[in-house]
């Protein structure tokens, strides 16, 4: 009886060991599967985040020029206004418009006109500082935000940009359709909203158009050394 019990116990122990080994293998396999599933989930999460970031970037970028679009510019302007109201960090808003852009399209076609807009976008990016913003506002109109700069510094920067646009060798530039830009500028004032300073920059732009185009014009009462326009 003792021998029989001993044999039974040994068989039970062997069966238990085999069962434990099988369970360990199944647990190990399941652990590997879970690890692989977690890695796949993490990869999918990273891919989704990358896609969302790309979509967010696309939603803020003008597809033709590669500049920030109006939505991005408005958010940037809102941040600048908040800093102005809280810390007194002023800024200048400038609106640049391509002169007689319809003539460019009529003389050379819309594809050439698109090329002109891309070239002007390149000049704007090259002409502003790292802290500035150059964005496409709509059509042939661009907006510039120049934070923490005075009127004299902004005037010099805007004049360099105007000259660079007029001097650039565009694919379409004829005596009947020269490529120039008029720029209207205004400095933020205490108590103003964004609409106010943008409106004043627009008004300066239309003044520049009336004066003959291809110039930098400041809102009335502003300008380098107190000179209007």
PDB file of C-alpha atoms in Angstrom, residues 35-185:
ATOM      1  CA  UNK A  35       3.434  43.005 -25.082  1.00  0.00           C
ATOM      2  CA  UNK A  36       3.116  42.861 -28.874  1.00  0.00           C
ATOM      3  CA  UNK A  37      -0.432  44.214 -28.647  1.00  0.00           C
ATOM      4  CA  UNK A  38       0.759  47.084 -26.426  1.00  0.00           C
ATOM      5  CA  UNK A  39       3.557  47.883 -28.867  1.00  0.00           C
ATOM      6  CA  UNK A  40       1.100  47.874 -31.767  1.00  0.00           C
ATOM      7  CA  UNK A  41      -1.257  50.095 -29.772  1.00  0.00           C
ATOM      8  CA  UNK A  42       1.562  52.510 -28.962  1.00  0.00           C
ATOM      9  CA  UNK A  43       2.615  52.598 -32.626  1.00  0.00           C
ATOM     10  CA  UNK A  44      -0.987  53.274 -33.627  1.00  0.00           C
ATOM     11  CA  UNK A  45      -1.241  56.030 -31.007  1.00  0.00           C
ATOM     12  CA  UNK A  46       1.965  57.684 -32.225  1.00  0.00           C
ATOM     13  CA  UNK A  47       0.800  57.422 -35.837  1.00  0.00           C
ATOM     14  CA  UNK A  48      -2.543  58.997 -34.886  1.00  0.00           C
ATOM     15  CA  UNK A  49      -0.817  61.808 -32.999  1.00  0.00           C
ATOM     16  CA  UNK A  50       1.443  62.420 -35.988  1.00  0.00           C
ATOM     17  CA  UNK A  51      -1.549  62.471 -38.315  1.00  0.00           C
ATOM     18  CA  UNK A  52      -3.447  64.845 -36.024  1.00  0.00           C
ATOM     19  CA  UNK A  53      -0.418  67.137 -35.863  1.00  0.00           C
ATOM     20  CA  UNK A  54      -0.163  67.089 -39.659  1.00  0.00           C
ATOM     21  CA  UNK A  55      -3.861  67.857 -40.014  1.00  0.00           C
ATOM     22  CA  UNK A  56      -3.563  70.679 -37.484  1.00  0.00           C
ATOM     23  CA  UNK A  57      -0.605  72.092 -39.404  1.00  0.00           C
ATOM     24  CA  UNK A  58      -2.499  71.841 -42.684  1.00  0.00           C
ATOM     25  CA  UNK A  59      -5.502  73.606 -41.157  1.00  0.00           C
ATOM     26  CA  UNK A  60      -3.250  76.551 -40.248  1.00  0.00           C
ATOM     27  CA  UNK A  61      -1.236  76.724 -43.473  1.00  0.00           C
ATOM     28  CA  UNK A  62      -2.058  78.364 -46.777  1.00  0.00           C
ATOM     29  CA  UNK A  63      -1.760  75.643 -49.406  1.00  0.00           C
ATOM     30  CA  UNK A  64      -0.512  77.957 -52.175  1.00  0.00           C
ATOM     31  CA  UNK A  65       2.212  79.961 -50.443  1.00  0.00           C
ATOM     32  CA  UNK A  66       3.057  77.762 -47.459  1.00  0.00           C
ATOM     33  CA  UNK A  67       2.548  80.746 -45.151  1.00  0.00           C
ATOM     34  CA  UNK A  68       0.341  80.617 -42.067  1.00  0.00           C
ATOM     35  CA  UNK A  69      -3.267  81.207 -43.086  1.00  0.00           C
ATOM     36  CA  UNK A  70      -5.771  83.728 -41.754  1.00  0.00           C
ATOM     37  CA  UNK A  71      -6.925  81.438 -38.938  1.00  0.00           C
ATOM     38  CA  UNK A  72      -3.366  81.088 -37.631  1.00  0.00           C
ATOM     39  CA  UNK A  73      -2.738  84.820 -38.030  1.00  0.00           C
ATOM     40  CA  UNK A  74      -5.846  85.722 -36.049  1.00  0.00           C
ATOM     41  CA  UNK A  75      -4.770  83.457 -33.183  1.00  0.00           C
ATOM     42  CA  UNK A  76      -1.253  84.939 -33.276  1.00  0.00           C
ATOM     43  CA  UNK A  77      -2.706  88.444 -33.218  1.00  0.00           C
ATOM     44  CA  UNK A  78      -4.957  87.540 -30.288  1.00  0.00           C
ATOM     45  CA  UNK A  79      -1.935  86.315 -28.318  1.00  0.00           C
ATOM     46  CA  UNK A  80      -0.064  89.529 -29.128  1.00  0.00           C
ATOM     47  CA  UNK A  81      -3.026  91.611 -27.962  1.00  0.00           C
ATOM     48  CA  UNK A  82      -3.194  89.647 -24.700  1.00  0.00           C
ATOM     49  CA  UNK A  83       0.521  90.319 -24.062  1.00  0.00           C
ATOM     50  CA  UNK A  84       0.014  93.996 -24.855  1.00  0.00           C
ATOM     51  CA  UNK A  85      -2.840  94.311 -22.376  1.00  0.00           C
ATOM     52  CA  UNK A  86      -1.028  92.386 -19.653  1.00  0.00           C
ATOM     53  CA  UNK A  87       2.617  93.395 -20.090  1.00  0.00           C
ATOM     54  CA  UNK A  88       2.466  96.458 -22.329  1.00  0.00           C
ATOM     55  CA  UNK A  89       4.351  94.710 -25.148  1.00  0.00           C
ATOM     56  CA  UNK A  90       3.285  96.722 -28.187  1.00  0.00           C
ATOM     57  CA  UNK A  91       3.192  95.557 -31.770  1.00  0.00           C
ATOM     58  CA  UNK A  92       2.677  96.794 -35.305  1.00  0.00           C
ATOM     59  CA  UNK A  93       0.219  95.337 -37.795  1.00  0.00           C
ATOM     60  CA  UNK A  94       0.878  95.790 -41.508  1.00  0.00           C
ATOM     61  CA  UNK A  95      -1.313  94.778 -44.437  1.00  0.00           C
ATOM     62  CA  UNK A  96       0.460  94.290 -47.778  1.00  0.00           C
ATOM     63  CA  UNK A  97      -1.466  94.092 -51.040  1.00  0.00           C
ATOM     64  CA  UNK A  98      -0.062  93.294 -54.503  1.00  0.00           C
ATOM     65  CA  UNK A  99      -0.663  96.252 -56.799  1.00  0.00           C
ATOM     66  CA  UNK A 100      -2.841  95.648 -59.877  1.00  0.00           C
ATOM     67  CA  UNK A 101      -2.720  91.913 -59.329  1.00  0.00           C
ATOM     68  CA  UNK A 102      -5.559  91.369 -61.801  1.00  0.00           C
ATOM     69  CA  UNK A 103      -3.327  92.779 -64.533  1.00  0.00           C
ATOM     70  CA  UNK A 104      -0.714  90.161 -63.683  1.00  0.00           C
ATOM     71  CA  UNK A 105      -3.276  87.379 -64.036  1.00  0.00           C
ATOM     72  CA  UNK A 106      -4.700  88.869 -67.218  1.00  0.00           C
ATOM     73  CA  UNK A 107      -1.288  89.370 -68.827  1.00  0.00           C
ATOM     74  CA  UNK A 108       0.357  86.101 -67.845  1.00  0.00           C
ATOM     75  CA  UNK A 109      -2.339  83.777 -66.557  1.00  0.00           C
ATOM     76  CA  UNK A 110      -3.355  82.562 -63.132  1.00  0.00           C
ATOM     77  CA  UNK A 111      -0.509  80.067 -62.898  1.00  0.00           C
ATOM     78  CA  UNK A 112       2.003  82.896 -63.239  1.00  0.00           C
ATOM     79  CA  UNK A 113      -0.026  84.891 -60.721  1.00  0.00           C
ATOM     80  CA  UNK A 114       0.248  82.019 -58.260  1.00  0.00           C
ATOM     81  CA  UNK A 115       3.997  82.046 -58.820  1.00  0.00           C
ATOM     82  CA  UNK A 116       4.106  85.750 -57.985  1.00  0.00           C
ATOM     83  CA  UNK A 117       2.251  85.132 -54.725  1.00  0.00           C
ATOM     84  CA  UNK A 118       4.673  82.349 -53.785  1.00  0.00           C
ATOM     85  CA  UNK A 119       7.649  84.599 -54.552  1.00  0.00           C
ATOM     86  CA  UNK A 120       6.231  87.421 -52.441  1.00  0.00           C
ATOM     87  CA  UNK A 121       5.627  84.946 -49.612  1.00  0.00           C
ATOM     88  CA  UNK A 122       9.301  83.950 -49.802  1.00  0.00           C
ATOM     89  CA  UNK A 123      10.355  87.614 -49.654  1.00  0.00           C
ATOM     90  CA  UNK A 124       8.140  88.230 -46.637  1.00  0.00           C
ATOM     91  CA  UNK A 125       9.540  85.252 -44.737  1.00  0.00           C
ATOM     92  CA  UNK A 126      13.097  86.326 -45.555  1.00  0.00           C
ATOM     93  CA  UNK A 127      12.380  89.931 -44.562  1.00  0.00           C
ATOM     94  CA  UNK A 128      10.823  89.488 -41.119  1.00  0.00           C
ATOM     95  CA  UNK A 129      12.468  88.578 -37.849  1.00  0.00           C
ATOM     96  CA  UNK A 130      12.104  85.233 -36.120  1.00  0.00           C
ATOM     97  CA  UNK A 131       9.594  86.665 -33.650  1.00  0.00           C
ATOM     98  CA  UNK A 132       7.461  88.235 -36.400  1.00  0.00           C
ATOM     99  CA  UNK A 133       4.612  86.688 -38.345  1.00  0.00           C
ATOM    100  CA  UNK A 134       3.988  86.836 -42.077  1.00  0.00           C
ATOM    101  CA  UNK A 135       0.701  85.268 -43.174  1.00  0.00           C
ATOM    102  CA  UNK A 136      -1.587  85.178 -46.161  1.00  0.00           C
ATOM    103  CA  UNK A 137      -4.677  87.176 -45.254  1.00  0.00           C
ATOM    104  CA  UNK A 138      -6.638  86.349 -48.397  1.00  0.00           C
ATOM    105  CA  UNK A 139      -6.312  86.649 -52.180  1.00  0.00           C
ATOM    106  CA  UNK A 140      -3.301  88.846 -52.952  1.00  0.00           C
ATOM    107  CA  UNK A 141      -3.284  90.350 -49.454  1.00  0.00           C
ATOM    108  CA  UNK A 142      -0.799  89.494 -46.715  1.00  0.00           C
ATOM    109  CA  UNK A 143      -0.598  90.494 -43.057  1.00  0.00           C
ATOM    110  CA  UNK A 144       2.517  91.123 -40.989  1.00  0.00           C
ATOM    111  CA  UNK A 145       2.678  91.217 -37.203  1.00  0.00           C
ATOM    112  CA  UNK A 146       5.772  92.861 -35.758  1.00  0.00           C
ATOM    113  CA  UNK A 147       5.850  92.514 -31.955  1.00  0.00           C
ATOM    114  CA  UNK A 148       8.062  94.498 -29.608  1.00  0.00           C
ATOM    115  CA  UNK A 149       9.187  96.997 -32.228  1.00  0.00           C
ATOM    116  CA  UNK A 150       8.819 100.749 -32.523  1.00  0.00           C
ATOM    117  CA  UNK A 151       7.500 102.643 -35.535  1.00  0.00           C
ATOM    118  CA  UNK A 152      10.978 103.566 -36.780  1.00  0.00           C
ATOM    119  CA  UNK A 153      12.180  99.951 -36.705  1.00  0.00           C
ATOM    120  CA  UNK A 154       8.979  98.674 -38.282  1.00  0.00           C
ATOM    121  CA  UNK A 155       9.156 101.338 -40.991  1.00  0.00           C
ATOM    122  CA  UNK A 156      12.672 100.325 -41.953  1.00  0.00           C
ATOM    123  CA  UNK A 157      11.707  96.639 -42.091  1.00  0.00           C
ATOM    124  CA  UNK A 158       8.572  97.262 -44.156  1.00  0.00           C
ATOM    125  CA  UNK A 159      10.429  99.515 -46.575  1.00  0.00           C
ATOM    126  CA  UNK A 160      13.069  96.823 -47.146  1.00  0.00           C
ATOM    127  CA  UNK A 161      10.315  94.339 -47.897  1.00  0.00           C
ATOM    128  CA  UNK A 162       8.599  96.742 -50.302  1.00  0.00           C
ATOM    129  CA  UNK A 163      11.850  97.353 -52.166  1.00  0.00           C
ATOM    130  CA  UNK A 164      12.624  93.629 -52.297  1.00  0.00           C
ATOM    131  CA  UNK A 165       9.224  92.897 -53.855  1.00  0.00           C
ATOM    132  CA  UNK A 166       9.666  95.648 -56.457  1.00  0.00           C
ATOM    133  CA  UNK A 167      13.219  94.532 -57.283  1.00  0.00           C
ATOM    134  CA  UNK A 168      12.507  90.793 -57.495  1.00  0.00           C
ATOM    135  CA  UNK A 169      12.727  89.129 -60.899  1.00  0.00           C
ATOM    136  CA  UNK A 170       9.282  87.615 -61.258  1.00  0.00           C
ATOM    137  CA  UNK A 171       8.222  85.211 -63.966  1.00  0.00           C
ATOM    138  CA  UNK A 172       5.588  87.740 -65.000  1.00  0.00           C
ATOM    139  CA  UNK A 173       6.531  91.406 -64.811  1.00  0.00           C
ATOM    140  CA  UNK A 174       5.852  93.748 -67.719  1.00  0.00           C
ATOM    141  CA  UNK A 175       5.469  97.524 -68.034  1.00  0.00           C
ATOM    142  CA  UNK A 176       1.719  96.900 -68.132  1.00  0.00           C
ATOM    143  CA  UNK A 177       1.792  94.551 -65.155  1.00  0.00           C
ATOM    144  CA  UNK A 178       4.653  95.428 -62.790  1.00  0.00           C
ATOM    145  CA  UNK A 179       4.903  93.466 -59.566  1.00  0.00           C
ATOM    146  CA  UNK A 180       4.873  95.863 -56.619  1.00  0.00           C
ATOM    147  CA  UNK A 181       3.062  96.016 -53.302  1.00  0.00           C
ATOM    148  CA  UNK A 182       1.501  98.710 -51.166  1.00  0.00           C
ATOM    149  CA  UNK A 183       1.776  98.305 -47.407  1.00  0.00           C
ATOM    150  CA  UNK A 184      -0.418  99.938 -44.787  1.00  0.00           C
ATOM    151  CA  UNK A 185       0.721  99.887 -41.155  1.00  0.00           C
TER     152      UNK A 185
END
